[in-house]
Amino acid sequence: MNKYEVMFIVKVSDEEAIKSAGKLVQDTIVKNGGTVEKVDEWGRRQLAYEVKKQTEGYYFVIDFTMKPENIKELDRVIKIRESIIRHIIVKQDD
């Protein structure tokens, strides 16, 4: 199992949609055999440039461990969620 970090930005539509997106990513990690180490909510921030007609976003950073072959499924689930406007998954050094 490798250590990873996923950072994603959620549209600031309503509080329930934001929490739902955060829970979706955590549930997907656990469902695919990973473990969530730390969830860091940065909150609402101004974006450096407009993304999908949004000027603000709600930032999440989640540290987790997962088998490398399951990362593609996490990436796929995040991509199909319309409320998540940007994301990046990075492998952390040991």
Coordinates of C-alpha atoms in Angstrom, one line a residue:
M1 CA 0.0 0.0 0.0
N2 CA 1.3 3.4 -1.0
K3 CA 0.6 6.8 0.6
Y4 CA -1.3 9.3 -1.5
E5 CA -2.8 12.8 -1.2
V6 CA -5.8 13.9 -3.1
M7 CA -6.7 17.6 -3.4
F8 CA -10.0 18.6 -4.9
I9 CA -12.1 21.7 -5.3
V10 CA -15.9 21.6 -5.0
K11 CA -18.4 24.2 -6.4
V12 CA -19.7 26.4 -3.7
S13 CA -23.4 25.8 -4.3
D14 CA -24.7 24.7 -0.9
E15 CA -23.3 23.2 2.3
E16 CA -24.9 19.8 1.8
A17 CA -23.4 19.4 -1.7
I18 CA -19.9 20.3 -0.4
K19 CA -20.2 17.7 2.5
S20 CA -21.6 15.1 0.1
A21 CA -18.6 15.5 -2.3
G22 CA -16.1 15.1 0.6
K23 CA -17.9 12.0 1.9
L24 CA -18.0 10.5 -1.6
V25 CA -14.3 10.7 -2.0
Q26 CA -13.7 9.2 1.5
D27 CA -16.2 6.4 0.9
T28 CA -14.6 5.6 -2.4
I29 CA -11.2 5.3 -0.8
V30 CA -12.5 2.9 1.9
K31 CA -14.6 0.9 -0.6
N32 CA -11.5 0.3 -2.7
G33 CA -9.5 -1.1 0.1
G34 CA -7.8 2.1 1.2
T35 CA -7.6 3.9 4.6
V36 CA -8.2 7.6 5.2
E37 CA -5.4 9.0 7.3
K38 CA -6.3 12.7 7.5
V39 CA -9.0 15.0 6.1
D40 CA -8.1 18.7 5.9
E41 CA -10.8 21.1 4.9
W42 CA -9.3 24.4 3.7
G43 CA -12.7 25.9 3.2
R44 CA -14.0 28.5 0.7
R45 CA -11.3 30.2 -1.3
Q46 CA -11.0 32.5 -4.2
L47 CA -9.7 30.7 -7.4
A48 CA -6.7 32.1 -9.2
Y49 CA -8.7 32.0 -12.5
E50 CA -12.2 31.0 -13.5
V51 CA -12.9 27.3 -13.6
K52 CA -16.1 26.0 -15.2
K53 CA -17.7 29.5 -14.7
Q54 CA -16.7 29.4 -10.9
T55 CA -14.6 32.1 -9.2
E56 CA -14.7 30.4 -5.7
G57 CA -14.3 26.9 -4.6
Y58 CA -14.3 24.8 -1.4
Y59 CA -10.9 23.0 -1.0
F60 CA -10.4 19.5 0.5
V61 CA -7.1 17.7 1.1
I62 CA -7.2 14.0 2.0
D63 CA -4.2 11.9 3.0
F64 CA -4.8 8.2 2.5
T65 CA -3.2 4.8 1.8
M66 CA -4.3 2.6 -1.1
K67 CA -3.0 -0.1 -3.5
P68 CA -1.7 1.5 -6.7
E69 CA -4.1 -0.4 -8.9
N70 CA -7.1 1.1 -7.2
I71 CA -6.2 4.8 -7.9
K72 CA -7.7 4.7 -11.4
E73 CA -11.2 3.9 -9.9
L74 CA -10.9 6.8 -7.4
D75 CA -9.9 9.1 -10.3
R76 CA -12.8 7.9 -12.4
V77 CA -15.3 8.5 -9.5
I78 CA -14.0 12.0 -9.0
K79 CA -14.1 12.9 -12.7
I80 CA -17.8 12.0 -13.1
R81 CA -18.9 14.0 -10.1
E82 CA -20.1 17.4 -11.5
S83 CA -19.7 19.3 -8.2
I84 CA -15.9 18.6 -8.2
I85 CA -14.4 21.1 -10.6
R86 CA -10.7 20.2 -10.2
H87 CA -8.6 17.5 -8.5
I88 CA -5.2 16.0 -8.3
I89 CA -3.9 12.8 -6.8
V90 CA -0.2 12.7 -5.8
K91 CA 1.8 9.8 -4.5
Q92 CA 3.7 10.8 -1.3
D93 CA 7.3 9.9 -0.6
D94 CA 7.8 7.5 2.3

